[in-house]
Amino acid sequence: MLISYGVSLLSLLYFVVCGDANDARFAKYSFNRWELLEYRSQVKELFYFAHDNYLTKGYPFDEVRPLSCVPKGRNFDDIGDTITNDVLGNFSATLIDSLTTIAIFNDKQKFQDMIELVRDSFPRKFDLDSTIQVFETTIRIVGGLISSHLYASDPSKSVYLGSEYDGFLLDLARDMADRLLPAYLTTTGLPLPRINLRYGLRSLTADLVAENNVAAMAGPMFEFTILSYLTGDEKYAAVTRYAMNKTWSLRSELDLLPMSFNPKTGQCYSHFTGIGASIDSFYEYALKGAILFDDASLYEIWRDSYTALVSNCKADWFYVNAQSSTGQLSAPWIDSLGAFFPGLQVLAGDVEDAVFKNMMSLKLWNTFGGLPERWQFRSAATLQPAAESPQASKDFAAEHQRLNVPLEWYPLRPEFIESTYFLYRATKDPFYLNIGVEVLESFRTRFKFACGFGGIQDVITGEVQDRMETFVLSETLKYLYLLFDEDNELHHTRDNMIFSTEAHPMWLKRDVIKKYSQKKRFDDQLYLRHIELRHAEDARIAARRAKGFFGRKRLAGLAKSFFTEELRAADINASQEAQPNQPPTCPRATTETYPWSYSATLSYFDRLFEIDYIYNDTLIRPAPMAARGSIEIRKGFYDRWADSRRSFCRLPPTTDSFELILDVPGRSSPVRLANGSIKCKSLSGRWKFRGEKLQPGKTDVYGNRITTSPFQVADCRNVFRPNDRSDPRTPILLYRLTAVNGVALPRGATVVFDRQHVLRNPEHSRTLYDLFGCNPQNQLMLDSTPVVNLYLS
Ligand SMILES: *[C@@H]1O[C@H](CO)[C@@H](O)[C@H](O)[C@H]1NC(C)=O
Ligand SMILES: *[C@@H]1O[C@H](CO)[C@@H](O)[C@H](O)[C@H]1NC(C)=O
Ligand SMILES: *[C@@H]1O[C@H](CO)[C@@H](O)[C@H](O)[C@H]1NC(C)=O
Ligand SMILES: *[C@@H]1O[C@H](CO)[C@@H](O)[C@H](O)[C@H]1NC(C)=O
Ligand SMILES: *[C@@H]1O[C@H](CO)[C@@H](O)[C@H](O)[C@H]1NC(C)=O
């Protein structure tokens, strides 16, 4: 199964392919069959332009430099240059990593030629004196070789090589895996981050192996398990799966996984968590492994980690970084690597949230012309500009802008295109095709140089980067091609095909699975012993825990945290307030639209421009982007696909919001009803409520002006004047919950706890009344103010 279709606001809508016979064959923005074929062939042409340049000017080194047209290889002079040397092992990385893109083009002759080149390039396999990163080498080299092997040996594929192919790609993959595997021979079972391909663990200095991140510790499990299936040798799966399990065991009580550890001791280095750099592939491979290996315990890891992430890190438009032990916001920025997450959510069936999260990436692309490696969503400008001279305030503006992008480069990473591709497969909304057209345009113009594609070194100045990393050809252009390639065999296969994190397609045929389950063997004594020792050690620790030596006891009781949340940084203004029920004007083109088919995102999504508005002070177009418009309102596209009768923008909220965390021993088990309301017996577990303060005249999170009607519902006299029931005053303030454990409550939804259960449980009722009161309407109250949709019943 390629994609699970989730319940989505968009999945109800459909995309009609418009082949208007009167149209010219190619009318930009109509996306008929001819246009898609044209875009597809443009991507392929771009790929071969860069690939040919690599072959003539870069090979046998790892990369070619796109501007200076010289090879880019390892830095042999400075062994400590890990940024270069982690990924460039002097093993012709571009050649290997881009093989499967050629396979996806169905270009059999080229595929065969390139495979022969690989054969000729490694007569001594990977016997190289190169210290490289285990994870990067796994996903690019081992993954690239395995996937190419699958293509070459699967009779159902166009590039199947038949008897001409002897399986040597798998041998090469295995040779590399054997060189990487000793990194796992630690007393924790967690892998060291780096290893030397020839000398193994010897020659590694302490600082090269002191810290590893959770993506790198858990991730190789995916490629290595496939390798076990294909070779019948269980050790690859066993050793790396143990590390996956061990990594997950390092999570906090909130099921949040800190990002980095000392692999030799299991000591935590960085306590925060999120979805970006250092942790991305952990989530990805938990879910993808669960699907490809039909593995229920991996699925549990995915489910629990995703639930914790949604509860603690989910904001409207992105996932924030949080402290893994407390779940509190810990850094006001997001990584460009996190842009892959919507694609993963599509695979998990959560299309609706994926649409939101990918929108953030789009807005970043609009603003910066690419995704800066790190963008700070909260304005760094806390000082007022010294307005003495125009120059001073200009300098201030420039400085301010730079602070909003703590890491300022965009090396043509694939994640945004990847998620866009998955969202297109799930929704068929032409909105996503248009993003592809714009990205393609950038590749044809802004990113194309003499010998390949160069990214942006600094999004603020527009300085270009004389580097083309291997993922440009293996991932970015591959997903872009597939976006336009309706016919691709990957889209019509019944195989259990899953893309690796490096975009290498992986699948396991029935006979391979069957053979593995019957004939797998584990006879490498070194690794067998290693795994036995790890399990014995784990059993010892578990026994000591059971005796209470160092069991962490969960504190009983209720923790209350009540604060004004600051994510909605934009302080929306009195002038807006002065125009009741006047939605802000959506930016839109004006001409008549075609009546028969619309983009759901353009026409029915009433928050399309909210990001621009809310993050107005940190999404500031730098000079090189000043003249470029936003992708979603390019006139031709907007005219063609937006239903102007329906599209509108909801009013952005002006209410203050708050967060409330209840922590009661046990696990929470909310039941979500079809109408979005939540019913729950017990208060046990951790609850993260988000709410807003309702005050007449403000706009609530659903885009409605607050009138006094909810104030009449609540029995307020009782609350405000307990001693004077004749006082007719209505309160000036009410609370309403808007999200529970990260999942938004639809308008009108209620949260109901069981009165009998809550009141009978002494622990609950005590703590409940510490925090809440209850009015005659059965509404719970916070600081003597009713929470209008929180009930006991
Ligand atoms: C790196 O690779 C090149 C090309 O294959 C080769 O000539 C060179 O000897 C290698 N260098 C080292 C230090 O392995
Ligand atoms: C990983 O954990 C699962 C679930 O507890 C268990 O079934 C599996 O055997 C473990 N694998 C290894 C290699 O430790
Ligand atoms: C509020 O509106 C006024 C006038 O329309 C404008 O000068 C001011 O910058 C606005 N403030 C914010 C925070 O947008
Ligand atoms: C942000 O909003 C303010 C007020 O609405 C507006 O004046 C300003 O031009 C906006 N800034 C940007 C960069 O769009
Ligand atoms: C939601 O559905 C439940 C059960 O069907 C019902 O009891 C409740 O009143 C509904 N809530 C709203 C706000 O419609």
mmCIF file with all atom_site columns, C-alpha atoms in Angstrom, residues 451-552:
data_model
loop_
_atom_site.group_PDB
_atom_site.id
_atom_site.type_symbol
_atom_site.label_atom_id
_atom_site.label_alt_id
_atom_site.label_comp_id
_atom_site.label_asym_id
_atom_site.label_entity_id
_atom_site.label_seq_id
_atom_site.pdbx_PDB_ins_code
_atom_site.Cartn_x
_atom_site.Cartn_y
_atom_site.Cartn_z
_atom_site.occupancy
_atom_site.B_iso_or_equiv
_atom_site.pdbx_formal_charge
_atom_site.auth_seq_id
_atom_site.auth_comp_id
_atom_site.auth_asym_id
_atom_site.auth_atom_id
_atom_site.pdbx_PDB_model_num
ATOM 1   C CA . CYS A 1 451 ? 27.427 22.269  -13.999 1.00 0.00 ? 451 CYS A CA 1
ATOM 2   C CA . GLY A 1 452 ? 24.420 21.496  -11.856 1.00 0.00 ? 452 GLY A CA 1
ATOM 3   C CA . PHE A 1 453 ? 22.112 22.935  -9.237  1.00 0.00 ? 453 PHE A CA 1
ATOM 4   C CA . GLY A 1 454 ? 23.263 25.180  -6.437  1.00 0.00 ? 454 GLY A CA 1
ATOM 5   C CA . GLY A 1 455 ? 21.170 26.093  -3.457  1.00 0.00 ? 455 GLY A CA 1
ATOM 6   C CA . ILE A 1 456 ? 21.130 29.253  -1.436  1.00 0.00 ? 456 ILE A CA 1
ATOM 7   C CA . GLN A 1 457 ? 23.933 29.936  1.012   1.00 0.00 ? 457 GLN A CA 1
ATOM 8   C CA . ASP A 1 458 ? 22.120 32.844  2.616   1.00 0.00 ? 458 ASP A CA 1
ATOM 9   C CA . VAL A 1 459 ? 18.441 33.454  2.001   1.00 0.00 ? 459 VAL A CA 1
ATOM 10  C CA . ILE A 1 460 ? 18.751 37.044  3.197   1.00 0.00 ? 460 ILE A CA 1
ATOM 11  C CA . THR A 1 461 ? 21.351 38.110  0.670   1.00 0.00 ? 461 THR A CA 1
ATOM 12  C CA . GLY A 1 462 ? 20.560 35.515  -1.981  1.00 0.00 ? 462 GLY A CA 1
ATOM 13  C CA . GLU A 1 463 ? 24.173 34.340  -2.057  1.00 0.00 ? 463 GLU A CA 1
ATOM 14  C CA . VAL A 1 464 ? 24.380 31.027  -3.891  1.00 0.00 ? 464 VAL A CA 1
ATOM 15  C CA . GLN A 1 465 ? 25.970 27.789  -2.760  1.00 0.00 ? 465 GLN A CA 1
ATOM 16  C CA . ASP A 1 466 ? 28.597 26.083  -4.866  1.00 0.00 ? 466 ASP A CA 1
ATOM 17  C CA . ARG A 1 467 ? 27.482 22.651  -3.775  1.00 0.00 ? 467 ARG A CA 1
ATOM 18  C CA . MET A 1 468 ? 25.052 20.042  -5.027  1.00 0.00 ? 468 MET A CA 1
ATOM 19  C CA . GLU A 1 469 ? 24.432 17.454  -2.345  1.00 0.00 ? 469 GLU A CA 1
ATOM 20  C CA . THR A 1 470 ? 23.493 13.977  -3.472  1.00 0.00 ? 470 THR A CA 1
ATOM 21  C CA . PHE A 1 471 ? 19.897 14.349  -2.298  1.00 0.00 ? 471 PHE A CA 1
ATOM 22  C CA . VAL A 1 472 ? 19.189 16.919  -5.014  1.00 0.00 ? 472 VAL A CA 1
ATOM 23  C CA . LEU A 1 473 ? 19.321 14.197  -7.658  1.00 0.00 ? 473 LEU A CA 1
ATOM 24  C CA . SER A 1 474 ? 18.182 11.322  -5.484  1.00 0.00 ? 474 SER A CA 1
ATOM 25  C CA . GLU A 1 475 ? 15.252 13.009  -3.747  1.00 0.00 ? 475 GLU A CA 1
ATOM 26  C CA . THR A 1 476 ? 14.285 16.541  -4.727  1.00 0.00 ? 476 THR A CA 1
ATOM 27  C CA . LEU A 1 477 ? 14.105 15.955  -8.480  1.00 0.00 ? 477 LEU A CA 1
ATOM 28  C CA . LYS A 1 478 ? 12.704 12.459  -7.974  1.00 0.00 ? 478 LYS A CA 1
ATOM 29  C CA . TYR A 1 479 ? 9.696  13.645  -6.002  1.00 0.00 ? 479 TYR A CA 1
ATOM 30  C CA . LEU A 1 480 ? 9.219  16.511  -8.423  1.00 0.00 ? 480 LEU A CA 1
ATOM 31  C CA . TYR A 1 481 ? 9.195  14.077  -11.331 1.00 0.00 ? 481 TYR A CA 1
ATOM 32  C CA . LEU A 1 482 ? 6.780  11.722  -9.597  1.00 0.00 ? 482 LEU A CA 1
ATOM 33  C CA . LEU A 1 483 ? 4.442  14.606  -8.802  1.00 0.00 ? 483 LEU A CA 1
ATOM 34  C CA . PHE A 1 484 ? 3.856  15.042  -12.530 1.00 0.00 ? 484 PHE A CA 1
ATOM 35  C CA . ASP A 1 485 ? 4.086  11.376  -13.466 1.00 0.00 ? 485 ASP A CA 1
ATOM 36  C CA . GLU A 1 486 ? 0.607  9.959   -13.105 1.00 0.00 ? 486 GLU A CA 1
ATOM 37  C CA . ASP A 1 487 ? 1.671  6.864   -15.075 1.00 0.00 ? 487 ASP A CA 1
ATOM 38  C CA . ASN A 1 488 ? 4.665  5.860   -12.996 1.00 0.00 ? 488 ASN A CA 1
ATOM 39  C CA . GLU A 1 489 ? 4.762  2.169   -12.199 1.00 0.00 ? 489 GLU A CA 1
ATOM 40  C CA . LEU A 1 490 ? 5.126  3.053   -8.529  1.00 0.00 ? 490 LEU A CA 1
ATOM 41  C CA . HIS A 1 491 ? 1.645  4.563   -8.684  1.00 0.00 ? 491 HIS A CA 1
ATOM 42  C CA . HIS A 1 492 ? 0.104  1.416   -10.098 1.00 0.00 ? 492 HIS A CA 1
ATOM 43  C CA . THR A 1 493 ? 1.870  -1.272  -8.161  1.00 0.00 ? 493 THR A CA 1
ATOM 44  C CA . ARG A 1 494 ? 0.305  -3.626  -5.665  1.00 0.00 ? 494 ARG A CA 1
ATOM 45  C CA . ASP A 1 495 ? 3.629  -4.088  -3.929  1.00 0.00 ? 495 ASP A CA 1
ATOM 46  C CA . ASN A 1 496 ? 4.073  -2.937  -0.361  1.00 0.00 ? 496 ASN A CA 1
ATOM 47  C CA . MET A 1 497 ? 6.239  -0.101  -1.635  1.00 0.00 ? 497 MET A CA 1
ATOM 48  C CA . ILE A 1 498 ? 7.632  2.458   0.811   1.00 0.00 ? 498 ILE A CA 1
ATOM 49  C CA . PHE A 1 499 ? 10.071 5.263   0.121   1.00 0.00 ? 499 PHE A CA 1
ATOM 50  C CA . SER A 1 500 ? 13.133 5.278   2.342   1.00 0.00 ? 500 SER A CA 1
ATOM 51  C CA . THR A 1 501 ? 14.096 8.525   4.007   1.00 0.00 ? 501 THR A CA 1
ATOM 52  C CA . GLU A 1 502 ? 16.453 9.088   1.057   1.00 0.00 ? 502 GLU A CA 1
ATOM 53  C CA . ALA A 1 503 ? 13.560 8.493   -1.390  1.00 0.00 ? 503 ALA A CA 1
ATOM 54  C CA . HIS A 1 504 ? 14.746 5.056   -2.453  1.00 0.00 ? 504 HIS A CA 1
ATOM 55  C CA . PRO A 1 505 ? 11.706 2.862   -3.149  1.00 0.00 ? 505 PRO A CA 1
ATOM 56  C CA . MET A 1 506 ? 11.711 -0.324  -1.088  1.00 0.00 ? 506 MET A CA 1
ATOM 57  C CA . TRP A 1 507 ? 9.414  -3.314  -1.310  1.00 0.00 ? 507 TRP A CA 1
ATOM 58  C CA . LEU A 1 508 ? 9.402  -6.930  -0.220  1.00 0.00 ? 508 LEU A CA 1
ATOM 59  C CA . LYS A 1 509 ? 7.821  -9.581  -2.400  1.00 0.00 ? 509 LYS A CA 1
ATOM 60  C CA . ARG A 1 510 ? 5.732  -12.277 -0.812  1.00 0.00 ? 510 ARG A CA 1
ATOM 61  C CA . ASP A 1 511 ? 8.233  -14.997 -1.618  1.00 0.00 ? 511 ASP A CA 1
ATOM 62  C CA . VAL A 1 512 ? 11.048 -13.001 -0.040  1.00 0.00 ? 512 VAL A CA 1
ATOM 63  C CA . ILE A 1 513 ? 9.054  -12.603 3.162   1.00 0.00 ? 513 ILE A CA 1
ATOM 64  C CA . LYS A 1 514 ? 8.127  -16.249 3.232   1.00 0.00 ? 514 LYS A CA 1
ATOM 65  C CA . LYS A 1 515 ? 11.632 -17.449 2.567   1.00 0.00 ? 515 LYS A CA 1
ATOM 66  C CA . TYR A 1 516 ? 13.015 -15.193 5.278   1.00 0.00 ? 516 TYR A CA 1
ATOM 67  C CA . SER A 1 517 ? 10.597 -16.403 7.905   1.00 0.00 ? 517 SER A CA 1
ATOM 68  C CA . GLN A 1 518 ? 11.510 -20.000 7.099   1.00 0.00 ? 518 GLN A CA 1
ATOM 69  C CA . LYS A 1 519 ? 15.199 -19.802 6.433   1.00 0.00 ? 519 LYS A CA 1
ATOM 70  C CA . LYS A 1 520 ? 16.631 -16.859 8.297   1.00 0.00 ? 520 LYS A CA 1
ATOM 71  C CA . ARG A 1 521 ? 19.791 -17.558 10.221  1.00 0.00 ? 521 ARG A CA 1
ATOM 72  C CA . PHE A 1 522 ? 21.873 -15.759 12.769  1.00 0.00 ? 522 PHE A CA 1
ATOM 73  C CA . ASP A 1 523 ? 25.254 -17.413 12.947  1.00 0.00 ? 523 ASP A CA 1
ATOM 74  C CA . ASP A 1 524 ? 27.679 -14.557 13.411  1.00 0.00 ? 524 ASP A CA 1
ATOM 75  C CA . GLN A 1 525 ? 28.948 -15.315 16.905  1.00 0.00 ? 525 GLN A CA 1
ATOM 76  C CA . LEU A 1 526 ? 30.206 -11.805 17.544  1.00 0.00 ? 526 LEU A CA 1
ATOM 77  C CA . TYR A 1 527 ? 26.816 -10.178 17.046  1.00 0.00 ? 527 TYR A CA 1
ATOM 78  C CA . LEU A 1 528 ? 24.882 -13.056 18.528  1.00 0.00 ? 528 LEU A CA 1
ATOM 79  C CA . ARG A 1 529 ? 26.888 -12.709 21.713  1.00 0.00 ? 529 ARG A CA 1
ATOM 80  C CA . HIS A 1 530 ? 26.502 -8.944  21.615  1.00 0.00 ? 530 HIS A CA 1
ATOM 81  C CA . ILE A 1 531 ? 22.715 -9.161  21.496  1.00 0.00 ? 531 ILE A CA 1
ATOM 82  C CA . GLU A 1 532 ? 22.625 -11.799 24.239  1.00 0.00 ? 532 GLU A CA 1
ATOM 83  C CA . LEU A 1 533 ? 24.715 -9.632  26.518  1.00 0.00 ? 533 LEU A CA 1
ATOM 84  C CA . ARG A 1 534 ? 22.498 -6.616  25.895  1.00 0.00 ? 534 ARG A CA 1
ATOM 85  C CA . HIS A 1 535 ? 19.369 -8.576  26.732  1.00 0.00 ? 535 HIS A CA 1
ATOM 86  C CA . ALA A 1 536 ? 20.981 -10.004 29.862  1.00 0.00 ? 536 ALA A CA 1
ATOM 87  C CA . GLU A 1 537 ? 21.959 -6.524  30.971  1.00 0.00 ? 537 GLU A CA 1
ATOM 88  C CA . ASP A 1 538 ? 18.438 -5.219  30.311  1.00 0.00 ? 538 ASP A CA 1
ATOM 89  C CA . ALA A 1 539 ? 16.994 -8.042  32.409  1.00 0.00 ? 539 ALA A CA 1
ATOM 90  C CA . ARG A 1 540 ? 19.347 -7.172  35.257  1.00 0.00 ? 540 ARG A CA 1
ATOM 91  C CA . ILE A 1 541 ? 18.322 -3.530  35.172  1.00 0.00 ? 541 ILE A CA 1
ATOM 92  C CA . ALA A 1 542 ? 14.655 -4.422  35.008  1.00 0.00 ? 542 ALA A CA 1
ATOM 93  C CA . ALA A 1 543 ? 15.050 -6.623  38.076  1.00 0.00 ? 543 ALA A CA 1
ATOM 94  C CA . ARG A 1 544 ? 16.729 -3.846  40.041  1.00 0.00 ? 544 ARG A CA 1
ATOM 95  C CA . ARG A 1 545 ? 14.005 -1.441  38.980  1.00 0.00 ? 545 ARG A CA 1
ATOM 96  C CA . ALA A 1 546 ? 11.377 -3.848  40.192  1.00 0.00 ? 546 ALA A CA 1
ATOM 97  C CA . LYS A 1 547 ? 13.119 -3.907  43.552  1.00 0.00 ? 547 LYS A CA 1
ATOM 98  C CA . GLY A 1 548 ? 12.737 -0.167  43.638  1.00 0.00 ? 548 GLY A CA 1
ATOM 99  C CA . PHE A 1 549 ? 16.389 0.797   43.448  1.00 0.00 ? 549 PHE A CA 1
ATOM 100 C CA . PHE A 1 550 ? 15.971 3.476   40.914  1.00 0.00 ? 550 PHE A CA 1
ATOM 101 C CA . GLY A 1 551 ? 12.421 3.390   39.788  1.00 0.00 ? 551 GLY A CA 1
ATOM 102 C CA . ARG A 1 552 ? 11.170 6.856   38.972  1.00 0.00 ? 552 ARG A CA 1
#
